[in-house]
XYZ file of C-alpha atoms in Angstrom:
719
model
C -0.240 -0.108 -0.095
C 1.152 3.379 -0.812
C 2.865 5.936 1.297
C -0.843 8.746 0.146
C -2.929 5.581 0.582
C -1.634 5.484 4.409
C -2.455 9.001 5.402
C -6.011 9.107 3.288
C -6.339 5.836 5.661
C -5.164 7.469 8.431
C -7.403 10.833 8.455
C -10.049 9.179 7.505
C -10.430 7.950 10.222
C -8.803 10.083 12.996
C -12.000 12.147 10.998
C -14.402 9.143 12.329
C -13.081 9.744 15.950
C -13.091 13.322 16.212
C -17.396 13.351 14.988
C -20.712 11.379 15.764
C -21.399 9.376 12.878
C -24.535 8.324 11.537
C -26.076 7.029 8.420
C -29.194 7.767 7.257
C -32.846 4.984 7.025
C -35.496 5.148 4.504
C -38.625 4.357 3.663
C -41.282 5.935 0.749
C -42.675 7.880 3.776
C -40.110 8.923 6.097
C -36.034 9.165 6.932
C -34.527 9.113 10.039
C -31.415 9.200 11.519
C -29.756 8.889 14.995
C -27.488 12.086 15.057
C -25.492 13.720 18.420
C -26.502 18.085 19.601
C -22.565 18.256 20.608
C -19.299 16.731 18.126
C -18.477 14.745 21.437
C -19.195 13.625 24.561
C -17.473 13.559 27.907
C -16.687 11.177 30.074
C -19.574 11.641 33.316
C -21.605 14.087 30.995
C -25.332 13.729 29.929
C -25.107 13.507 25.489
C -28.159 14.901 23.825
C -28.756 12.442 21.046
C -31.497 13.320 18.590
C -33.870 10.863 16.095
C -34.233 13.516 13.363
C -37.035 12.283 10.759
C -37.704 13.662 7.449
C -41.251 12.934 6.914
C -42.542 13.418 3.067
C -45.778 15.573 2.080
C -48.826 14.246 3.035
C -47.268 12.209 5.951
C -47.310 12.908 9.552
C -45.917 10.813 12.763
C -47.563 11.350 15.993
C -47.038 12.993 19.690
C -46.848 10.888 22.969
C -50.622 11.254 23.171
C -51.547 11.009 19.363
C -54.850 12.486 19.533
C -58.410 10.331 17.939
C -56.162 8.305 15.961
C -52.474 7.052 15.258
C -49.465 5.789 17.450
C -46.746 7.554 19.541
C -43.048 6.854 18.205
C -41.264 4.421 20.385
C -37.859 4.284 21.245
C -35.960 0.736 21.770
C -32.513 1.327 22.348
C -29.210 -0.979 22.801
C -26.254 0.740 24.015
C -22.750 -0.597 25.806
C -22.522 -1.286 29.647
C -22.867 1.742 31.626
C -24.679 4.286 29.132
C -28.345 4.986 29.657
C -31.237 6.323 27.399
C -33.487 8.606 28.752
C -37.123 9.664 27.600
C -37.714 11.280 24.824
C -38.029 15.284 25.020
C -41.115 15.715 22.783
C -41.521 19.272 21.131
C -44.736 20.832 21.167
C -46.924 18.875 18.653
C -48.871 20.626 15.773
C -52.865 20.047 16.070
C -53.521 18.081 12.725
C -57.571 18.137 12.028
C -58.683 15.632 9.642
C -61.818 14.500 8.812
C -63.354 15.916 12.135
C -60.931 13.921 13.756
C -57.875 15.893 16.119
C -54.447 14.489 15.812
C -51.345 15.658 17.930
C -48.317 14.967 15.527
C -46.001 15.855 13.639
C -44.506 17.049 10.113
C -41.957 17.844 7.810
C -38.476 17.366 9.246
C -38.377 17.254 13.684
C -35.897 16.006 15.847
C -36.917 13.864 19.433
C -33.652 14.004 21.926
C -33.044 12.305 24.558
C -30.709 12.597 26.892
C -28.194 9.927 27.181
C -26.148 9.260 30.392
C -22.077 8.106 30.236
C -20.985 7.093 32.602
C -17.239 8.244 34.106
C -15.400 4.844 33.203
C -15.697 5.859 29.411
C -12.120 6.362 28.681
C -11.451 9.406 26.030
C -10.799 8.334 22.896
C -12.753 5.847 22.363
C -16.122 5.651 21.036
C -19.503 4.521 21.935
C -21.727 2.976 19.813
C -25.427 3.297 19.766
C -28.290 1.711 18.692
C -32.367 2.087 18.557
C -34.979 0.599 17.213
C -37.154 3.124 16.337
C -40.985 2.286 15.136
C -43.089 5.094 13.568
C -46.408 4.675 12.892
C -46.799 7.148 9.662
C -50.275 8.203 8.471
C -51.518 10.223 5.546
C -55.591 10.794 4.872
C -55.752 7.819 3.585
C -53.386 5.088 5.402
C -51.045 4.420 8.030
C -48.346 2.578 7.913
C -45.479 1.225 10.562
C -42.159 2.063 10.019
C -39.833 -0.146 11.928
C -35.555 1.485 11.244
C -32.896 0.293 13.254
C -31.038 3.739 13.451
C -27.271 3.655 14.662
C -24.952 6.124 15.989
C -20.581 6.194 16.636
C -20.102 9.132 19.671
C -16.705 10.342 19.968
C -15.515 10.488 23.777
C -13.057 12.761 24.792
C -12.349 15.298 27.439
C -13.619 18.924 27.832
C -16.703 20.762 26.841
C -18.012 19.596 23.250
C -18.372 22.263 20.420
C -22.645 22.081 18.841
C -22.209 19.379 16.049
C -21.925 21.909 12.586
C -25.444 20.077 11.147
C -27.644 19.433 13.693
C -26.852 20.953 17.020
C -28.297 24.359 16.088
C -31.357 22.516 14.939
C -31.723 20.648 18.322
C -30.751 23.764 20.864
C -34.038 25.342 20.454
C -35.931 22.528 20.951
C -34.723 22.391 24.320
C -35.078 25.049 24.945
C -38.542 25.922 24.273
C -39.610 22.053 24.869
C -42.625 22.146 27.365
C -41.116 21.745 31.450
C -42.485 22.364 34.535
C -42.865 25.725 35.793
C -44.155 26.377 39.327
C -47.755 26.002 37.643
C -50.292 24.937 40.164
C -53.613 23.791 38.469
C -56.898 22.132 39.657
C -59.529 20.555 37.366
C -64.109 19.803 37.819
C -66.200 18.518 36.047
C -69.106 20.945 36.222
C -72.525 20.230 34.139
C -70.922 18.039 31.583
C -67.939 20.361 30.984
C -64.249 20.052 32.441
C -63.035 23.238 33.779
C -59.383 22.929 34.238
C -57.822 25.950 35.720
C -54.086 27.099 36.424
C -52.312 29.663 37.921
C -48.671 31.041 38.552
C -45.298 30.913 37.549
C -45.033 32.004 34.030
C -48.987 32.936 33.928
C -49.442 34.943 37.066
C -49.688 39.092 35.593
C -49.927 38.850 31.740
C -52.287 37.787 29.173
C -51.323 34.362 28.389
C -52.999 34.438 24.408
C -54.335 32.041 22.587
C -53.635 28.671 24.999
C -54.537 24.926 24.805
C -54.060 21.922 26.538
C -52.528 18.875 25.994
C -53.271 16.291 27.781
C -50.898 13.321 28.395
C -53.468 10.303 27.814
C -55.919 9.841 24.954
C -59.982 9.599 26.515
C -59.756 12.610 28.550
C -61.097 15.378 26.684
C -62.751 15.073 22.820
C -59.664 16.383 21.140
C -61.790 17.884 18.487
C -64.030 19.968 20.332
C -62.862 23.817 20.706
C -61.160 24.856 24.157
C -62.625 28.156 25.183
C -61.702 29.777 28.401
C -60.893 32.890 30.066
C -57.792 34.639 32.318
C -56.939 36.555 35.392
C -54.587 38.083 37.526
C -53.309 34.668 38.504
C -53.615 32.329 35.732
C -55.979 31.122 33.061
C -59.751 28.583 33.283
C -60.245 26.723 29.827
C -63.310 24.524 29.617
C -62.702 21.615 27.477
C -65.123 18.901 26.317
C -65.030 15.877 28.460
C -63.605 12.248 26.195
C -65.198 8.956 26.181
C -62.926 7.259 28.840
C -64.160 10.572 30.939
C -67.367 10.391 30.342
C -67.347 6.488 31.187
C -65.538 6.685 34.603
C -65.607 10.935 35.257
C -61.840 12.084 36.423
C -61.047 9.095 38.614
C -57.528 11.320 39.200
C -54.717 14.184 38.362
C -55.457 15.132 35.005
C -51.392 15.616 33.293
C -50.121 17.232 29.648
C -48.971 20.474 28.234
C -50.558 23.931 28.541
C -49.307 25.683 25.405
C -49.907 29.782 25.869
C -48.302 32.572 23.708
C -45.614 32.899 26.388
C -44.453 29.112 26.257
C -45.635 25.615 26.816
C -45.826 23.924 30.450
C -46.115 21.029 31.709
C -49.174 20.518 34.710
C -50.526 18.355 36.841
C -53.855 19.257 37.696
C -55.758 17.443 40.698
C -59.433 17.531 41.682
C -60.558 20.562 42.944
C -62.143 23.678 42.443
C -61.097 26.189 39.882
C -58.532 29.116 41.382
C -58.935 31.997 42.709
C -57.680 34.708 40.381
C -57.611 32.633 36.799
C -60.210 34.639 35.424
C -62.496 38.143 35.500
C -60.013 39.733 32.928
C -61.231 38.866 30.008
C -62.132 36.226 27.349
C -59.104 33.767 26.077
C -58.179 34.434 22.437
C -58.805 31.679 20.137
C -55.641 30.219 18.203
C -56.167 28.446 14.988
C -54.785 24.813 14.679
C -51.552 24.277 13.797
C -51.434 21.953 10.060
C -55.036 22.882 9.190
C -54.023 24.487 6.230
C -51.657 22.140 4.915
C -54.601 19.620 6.059
C -57.137 21.280 3.930
C -54.308 21.883 0.600
C -53.685 17.873 1.567
C -56.089 15.829 1.698
C -58.977 17.819 -0.388
C -58.469 15.189 -2.785
C -58.014 12.104 -0.936
C -60.821 13.299 0.866
C -63.183 13.117 -2.365
C -61.361 10.016 -2.867
C -62.396 8.277 0.074
C -65.952 9.707 0.161
C -65.941 7.552 -3.325
C -65.103 5.161 -2.430
C -67.027 4.625 1.060
C -70.105 5.149 -1.219
C -69.343 2.894 -3.234
C -68.731 -0.143 -0.634
C -72.144 1.571 0.943
C -74.122 0.539 -2.099
C -72.282 -3.127 -2.417
C -72.406 -3.497 1.423
C -76.097 -2.350 1.219
C -76.512 -5.514 -1.260
C -74.640 -8.058 0.345
C -77.196 -6.727 4.035
C -80.036 -8.379 1.779
C -78.468 -12.059 2.569
C -77.320 -11.537 6.344
C -79.010 -13.530 8.327
C -81.142 -10.098 10.361
C -82.707 -9.586 7.268
C -84.370 -12.807 6.523
C -87.732 -12.250 8.635
C -87.673 -8.953 6.105
C -87.077 -10.611 2.959
C -90.092 -12.666 4.461
C -92.654 -9.705 4.050
C -90.734 -8.811 0.617
C -91.692 -11.461 -0.545
C -95.408 -11.581 0.472
C -95.523 -8.234 -0.842
C -94.039 -8.975 -4.054
C -96.410 -11.855 -4.996
C -99.203 -10.030 -4.264
C -98.496 -7.185 -6.728
C -96.233 -9.468 -9.638
C -99.204 -9.075 -11.943
C -100.430 -5.468 -11.695
C -97.270 -3.770 -12.809
C -98.509 -0.680 -11.881
C -98.881 -1.459 -8.589
C -95.413 -3.473 -8.056
C -93.651 -0.105 -8.889
C -95.605 1.779 -6.595
C -94.536 -0.099 -4.021
C -90.970 -0.578 -4.707
C -90.576 2.926 -5.463
C -92.808 3.432 -1.989
C -90.199 0.623 -0.084
C -87.567 2.701 -1.650
C -88.868 5.614 0.581
C -89.479 3.444 3.636
C -85.214 2.471 3.647
C -83.947 5.957 3.148
C -86.883 7.814 5.048
C -85.378 5.374 7.946
C -81.431 5.750 7.031
C -82.148 9.085 6.962
C -83.323 9.520 10.669
C -80.972 6.948 11.976
C -78.205 8.021 10.297
C -79.015 11.665 12.030
C -79.607 10.710 15.552
C -76.534 8.983 15.338
C -74.383 12.058 14.025
C -75.979 14.613 15.952
C -75.451 12.085 19.638
C -71.621 12.061 17.521
C -72.066 15.810 17.788
C -72.922 16.158 21.057
C -69.795 14.283 22.396
C -71.722 10.666 22.537
C -70.005 7.841 21.905
C -72.628 5.671 19.924
C -71.624 4.012 16.471
C -73.862 1.483 14.462
C -76.746 -0.482 15.743
C -76.877 2.357 19.096
C -80.285 2.150 19.241
C -80.367 -1.946 19.444
C -77.823 -0.634 23.090
C -81.289 0.702 24.430
C -83.652 -2.249 26.318
C -86.914 -0.065 25.710
C -85.828 0.014 21.620
C -85.321 -3.965 22.571
C -89.217 -4.341 24.287
C -90.470 -2.590 21.200
C -89.133 -4.407 18.734
C -90.016 -7.840 20.021
C -93.567 -6.791 20.674
C -93.509 -5.381 16.377
C -91.711 -8.408 15.264
C -94.697 -10.209 17.815
C -97.620 -8.418 16.093
C -96.319 -8.400 12.881
C -96.136 -12.454 12.789
C -99.855 -12.589 14.757
C -100.770 -10.221 11.238
C -99.084 -12.768 8.570
C -101.102 -15.647 10.617
C -104.208 -14.219 10.099
C -105.233 -13.032 14.191
C -105.931 -9.732 12.835
C -105.476 -7.875 10.186
C -104.731 -4.364 8.209
C -106.097 -3.600 4.539
C -108.845 -4.958 2.784
C -107.805 -8.127 0.063
C -105.128 -9.172 -1.343
C -104.774 -6.625 -4.480
C -106.973 -8.287 -7.210
C -106.842 -11.720 -6.314
C -109.697 -11.573 -3.717
C -107.865 -14.359 -1.369
C -107.698 -12.949 1.819
C -106.297 -9.744 4.151
C -103.192 -8.621 3.000
C -99.948 -9.208 5.587
C -98.926 -5.335 5.380
C -100.317 -1.710 5.182
C -102.676 -1.825 2.089
C -100.780 -0.270 -0.766
C -97.870 2.065 -0.774
C -98.002 2.986 3.091
C -97.761 -1.214 3.434
C -94.413 -0.914 1.171
C -93.132 2.190 2.944
C -93.513 0.158 6.615
C -91.703 -2.895 5.401
C -88.664 -0.367 3.946
C -88.260 0.971 7.592
C -89.029 -2.573 8.993
C -86.416 -3.784 7.181
C -83.673 -0.819 8.140
C -84.223 -1.065 11.978
C -83.733 -5.150 11.905
C -80.812 -4.751 9.280
C -78.570 -2.576 12.372
C -77.731 -6.201 14.251
C -75.756 -6.878 11.190
C -72.902 -5.715 9.270
C -71.869 -7.174 6.182
C -68.636 -6.973 4.068
C -67.621 -3.333 2.515
C -69.887 -1.813 5.293
C -67.417 -1.207 7.883
C -64.996 0.766 5.828
C -67.911 2.709 5.047
C -69.615 3.550 8.586
C -66.778 4.008 9.695
C -65.532 6.754 6.748
C -68.546 8.244 7.121
C -68.774 8.545 10.595
C -65.441 11.048 10.022
C -66.668 12.980 7.131
C -68.403 16.143 7.140
C -72.477 15.763 7.765
C -73.700 16.355 4.365
C -71.338 13.651 2.800
C -71.790 10.979 5.853
C -75.518 11.049 4.557
C -75.054 10.693 1.012
C -73.032 7.600 2.539
C -75.760 6.363 4.558
C -77.679 7.172 1.408
C -75.500 4.752 -0.864
C -76.194 1.996 2.685
C -79.854 2.262 1.541
C -80.034 2.405 -1.736
C -77.760 -1.352 -1.914
C -80.350 -2.682 0.855
C -83.452 -1.947 -1.706
C -81.701 -2.223 -4.794
C -83.072 -5.987 -5.315
C -86.524 -5.316 -4.542
C -86.578 -1.760 -6.746
C -84.976 -3.485 -9.604
C -87.656 -7.000 -9.619
C -90.515 -4.701 -8.869
C -89.242 -2.071 -12.201
C -89.152 -5.153 -13.895
C -92.230 -6.639 -15.995
C -90.317 -9.525 -17.216
C -89.042 -10.693 -14.046
C -92.752 -10.140 -12.533
C -94.178 -12.004 -15.396
C -91.669 -15.109 -14.005
C -93.800 -14.982 -10.859
C -96.672 -16.980 -10.162
C -100.421 -16.307 -10.076
C -102.102 -14.765 -6.762
C -104.179 -18.341 -5.832
C -104.836 -19.688 -2.315
C -101.656 -20.866 -2.348
C -100.540 -17.409 -1.053
C -102.228 -18.173 2.201
C -100.710 -20.855 3.458
C -97.442 -18.877 2.448
C -98.152 -15.856 4.501
C -99.421 -18.594 7.601
C -95.755 -20.361 6.747
C -93.956 -16.812 6.815
C -95.225 -15.755 9.920
C -92.182 -18.399 11.994
C -89.492 -16.229 10.888
C -90.965 -13.416 12.349
C -92.295 -15.555 15.635
C -88.266 -15.958 15.996
C -86.980 -12.757 15.751
C -89.426 -12.042 18.657
C -88.055 -14.446 20.599
C -84.341 -13.533 19.432
C -85.439 -10.028 20.191
C -86.377 -10.752 23.735
C -84.368 -13.192 24.664
C -81.570 -10.477 23.987
C -83.340 -7.465 25.521
C -83.365 -10.235 29.132
C -79.901 -10.348 28.584
C -79.673 -6.823 28.772
C -82.152 -5.902 31.292
C -82.481 -9.111 33.675
C -84.910 -11.724 34.012
C -87.447 -10.061 35.888
C -87.663 -7.237 33.317
C -87.849 -10.336 30.565
C -91.149 -11.409 32.522
C -93.136 -8.329 32.502
C -92.209 -8.454 28.881
C -93.595 -12.050 28.218
C -96.584 -10.751 30.246
C -97.093 -7.572 28.226
C -96.449 -9.960 24.905
C -99.461 -12.279 25.967
C -101.618 -9.265 26.573
C -100.126 -8.002 23.277
C -101.753 -11.355 21.406
C -104.920 -10.999 23.092
C -105.564 -7.470 22.767
C -104.393 -8.782 19.120
C -106.643 -11.372 18.505
C -109.934 -9.487 20.172
C -109.535 -7.022 17.616
C -109.673 -9.499 14.810
C -112.826 -10.918 16.501
C -114.459 -7.261 16.913
C -113.492 -7.408 12.732
C -114.798 -10.647 11.988
C -118.109 -9.289 13.948
C -118.402 -6.159 11.830
C -117.276 -8.529 8.203
C -121.004 -10.591 10.236
C -122.996 -7.352 10.030
C -122.756 -7.120 13.515
C -120.778 -3.570 15.128
C -118.522 -5.735 17.644
C -117.805 -3.099 19.982
C -117.363 -5.427 23.068
C -114.428 -7.221 21.316
C -112.917 -3.814 20.359
C -113.248 -2.214 24.067
C -111.509 -5.028 25.504
C -109.016 -5.584 22.813
C -108.278 -1.656 23.875
C -107.525 -2.622 27.418
C -105.736 -5.362 26.997
C -103.446 -3.658 24.417
C -103.329 -0.133 27.091
C -102.868 -3.364 29.808
C -99.690 -4.541 27.202
C -98.142 -1.230 26.847
C -98.110 -0.835 30.861
C -95.994 -3.785 31.273
C -93.936 -3.103 28.897
C -93.136 0.466 29.942
C -92.366 -1.405 33.240
C -90.421 -3.999 32.114
C -87.911 -0.930 30.523
C -87.478 0.899 33.760
C -87.300 -2.666 36.017
C -83.026 -2.274 36.621
C -80.619 -5.047 35.891
C -79.190 -6.815 38.025
C -75.862 -5.805 39.168
C -72.598 -7.801 38.517
C -73.656 -9.627 35.876
C -72.393 -9.492 32.333
C -74.895 -9.442 29.569
C -72.388 -11.537 27.921
C -72.316 -14.124 30.815
C -72.425 -17.338 29.017
C -70.433 -16.679 26.143
C -69.397 -20.487 24.986
C -66.376 -20.662 23.420
C -62.781 -20.949 24.470
C -61.988 -19.455 28.104
C -62.091 -15.923 27.806
C -61.641 -12.624 30.306
C -63.268 -9.111 29.670
C -61.180 -7.353 26.901
C -59.455 -4.148 28.029
C -56.088 -2.278 27.246
C -54.331 -2.891 30.328
C -55.462 -6.471 29.507
C -53.950 -6.493 26.186
C -50.695 -4.835 27.302
C -50.149 -7.107 30.057
C -50.651 -10.029 27.663
C -48.189 -8.942 25.162
C -45.698 -7.946 27.681
C -45.376 -11.722 28.533
C -44.879 -12.843 25.359
C -48.417 -14.040 24.214
C -50.719 -13.708 21.619
C -53.615 -12.211 22.468
C -57.371 -12.420 20.857
C -59.699 -9.564 20.751
C -63.264 -10.352 19.956
C -65.914 -6.816 19.831
C -69.316 -8.960 20.220
C -72.856 -7.624 21.330
C -75.699 -10.470 21.666
C -77.909 -8.988 19.389
C -74.998 -9.088 16.756
C -76.178 -11.548 14.469
C -72.932 -12.364 12.533
C -70.773 -11.859 15.690
C -73.525 -14.918 16.626
C -72.536 -16.910 13.729
C -69.015 -16.521 14.620
C -68.989 -17.586 17.359
C -71.055 -21.367 17.031
C -69.450 -21.764 13.661
C -65.451 -20.589 14.099
C -64.512 -18.908 17.535
C -65.663 -22.259 19.404
C -64.898 -24.582 16.877
C -62.380 -27.886 18.189
C -60.027 -26.587 15.747
C -59.699 -23.024 16.806
C -59.513 -24.212 20.692
C -56.634 -26.419 19.979
C -54.694 -23.230 18.624
C -55.305 -21.152 21.199
C -53.831 -23.617 23.640
C -50.699 -24.236 21.013
C -50.387 -20.544 21.012
C -50.517 -19.527 24.435
C -52.784 -17.242 22.939
C -54.869 -14.916 26.007
C -58.984 -14.770 24.123
C -60.863 -10.817 24.844
C -64.222 -9.883 24.611
C -65.253 -6.868 24.074
C -69.020 -6.924 24.686
C -71.123 -3.628 23.548
C -75.021 -5.763 24.457
C -75.283 -2.047 26.189
C -73.392 0.967 25.924
C -70.001 0.696 27.074
C -67.793 4.029 25.807
C -64.141 2.364 25.904
C -64.941 -0.416 23.518
C -66.960 2.727 21.313
C -63.307 4.603 21.540
C -61.912 1.036 20.502
C -64.482 0.708 17.331
C -62.824 4.048 16.425
C -59.231 3.736 16.814
C -59.775 1.440 14.320
C -61.992 2.636 12.128
C -65.310 0.943 12.851
C -68.852 2.092 13.790
C -70.131 -1.142 14.914
C -69.437 -4.907 15.427
C -68.039 -7.212 15.072
C -64.169 -6.494 14.967
C -61.703 -8.999 15.806
C -58.130 -8.236 16.152
C -54.946 -10.149 16.890
C -52.208 -8.893 18.437
C -48.730 -10.531 17.703
C -45.621 -10.231 20.593
C -43.429 -7.489 19.023
C -46.228 -5.875 16.569
C -46.705 -2.318 16.840
C -50.330 -2.938 15.409
C -52.751 -5.477 15.625
C -53.633 -7.719 12.770
C -58.363 -6.888 11.738
C -59.806 -10.322 10.882
C -62.564 -10.547 8.457
C -65.801 -9.729 9.649
C -67.211 -13.387 8.418
C -64.838 -16.027 10.414
C -63.954 -19.469 9.391
C -62.473 -21.904 11.069
C -59.282 -21.761 8.922
C -59.065 -18.114 8.823
C -58.536 -18.057 12.897
C -56.152 -20.752 12.858
C -53.713 -19.304 10.472
C -53.908 -16.276 12.067
C -53.262 -17.755 15.321
C -50.433 -19.480 13.877
C -48.323 -16.596 12.417
C -49.022 -14.999 15.191
C -45.718 -16.941 17.131
C -43.928 -16.988 13.788
């Protein structure tokens, strides 16, 4: 080797030993690098090492509390003996509004500094190899991708004060200077009239207008992140009025609330103890409102993506509505559709009228349900698709309604005159278009327990959209549900293939009553699971009284057809129906027995109630976790549990992999489960999650399960 080459190699090695050396790592979405604030580290000092992120336009990463979605960046260090890496010094995050959500995170270029203790035993002239496994959840308006990068840095050790690193020192130093830290501020928080009142006083807040201010909690679920934060200031500090989040609404204030209070004069860590508002924190004026950081960037980068998401959600809603016709919840209504089609099959004008009326009933009911759902969510309620079925009074009313319709099909009483143009007996529904409209409305109500493929994405996206777009998505779902019936009713060639009305329709009508009897029993069973055995007994009494009242009404109708007035029968029927209403009200008001979960008798593998803590504990032990979010009123859930989750093959796979099986029961309202469903882009059940040790995010299993799907997922979870 020549003398020149030796000198060149020596020079390179000397330069490498005199400054920190690192190599960036990158994906399509993010570039990351481990960098130092100073050129070297002295023995016994604390060096500042930062993870530098360069994030592509349209993407972002997250703060320690990601807000309504996402996940915080995590760092796992590998260091030489004696070297200790501390916690991330989190810069103040941006507020990133995204389709009705509020996330806390970073875009563009950001440094996450970490203090690293250098032992006194470190020898000057050597270098310390530092390695960190960084897991970033990188998200855009349409998707999130977990990017795991292994970053390395060789940090020289030398005596004396080190100068700033010429490439990164000037960028890291101001982050450390402005990073939120405690500043002697006293804080209190209290719930008043469903509003969280946060007061803070002392320290840098005393004696001046704080300017636009905002509170970033360290934990999710404490506040409603997208809601506006208003307040006032006083001589000693400020007061903020916050909308409670899902966890706070469900559990109340269970202890101190910690976070960052950002003002025009700096950001400060506070720990608000439960208690009345502090003196001197209001009275001097209203708080100035500041714009959301990142709002302009969001409007520029997500407008096109939002339209694409809307178009996809609308298409998936129509497809989901079509498939919903094949789901078991809608089967009883298919019976009513069949009777209606058979009755008007050979009268094209009536068939068209009925098809359009059925469509109107479906769309109107979807609009009403969607409007109530969106209004409740706008008011801060944690509700999702099928929310009405979490109410025992609604379940009781639906059970009795199904019983009444079944009795009508069985000929106990009649609504309307005769079969249209057939003269072979009374209709099993209201006459004409009104009956078709009612059938469409009923189809929507009983379809709520089912979630068909494509529906999960469509409904989850709709609940995050502005309300006009959300309502259009719900209308698309209704159009898909009504489309087969509408297509047949508007197609003369298909109608001509149906048999002509005749006596067979009376026999068909009686047969089709039995699916509705079964539906009434199922709804009553769900009501019993929600409200308890005493309430179920009262509902049975109401059912008997309803059946008696409708039978008496039918007898009165027969008396009038025979030329008699039938007033006695009708009066007795009215009395029985009033007693049935009274029994139903008593059943709905009967308190459920405490301590008995709605899903207390779940079959299948041994399960435990779902909680985020249970998931984390099992993953820490190296065990996979299968989570089943279900409800007793969800027919799809129950079919999956009977056919897949309780099969011998799944039980064997659970035992072989050591997996923990957790059940999140949404039969009754549970805001924590609602929040978890929303975190995974869902508005209702079923939702099946499989967590694998070492993976940041769970695998979402299909909504229609088979034994093979579950076994394969459990097997790959430990590979």
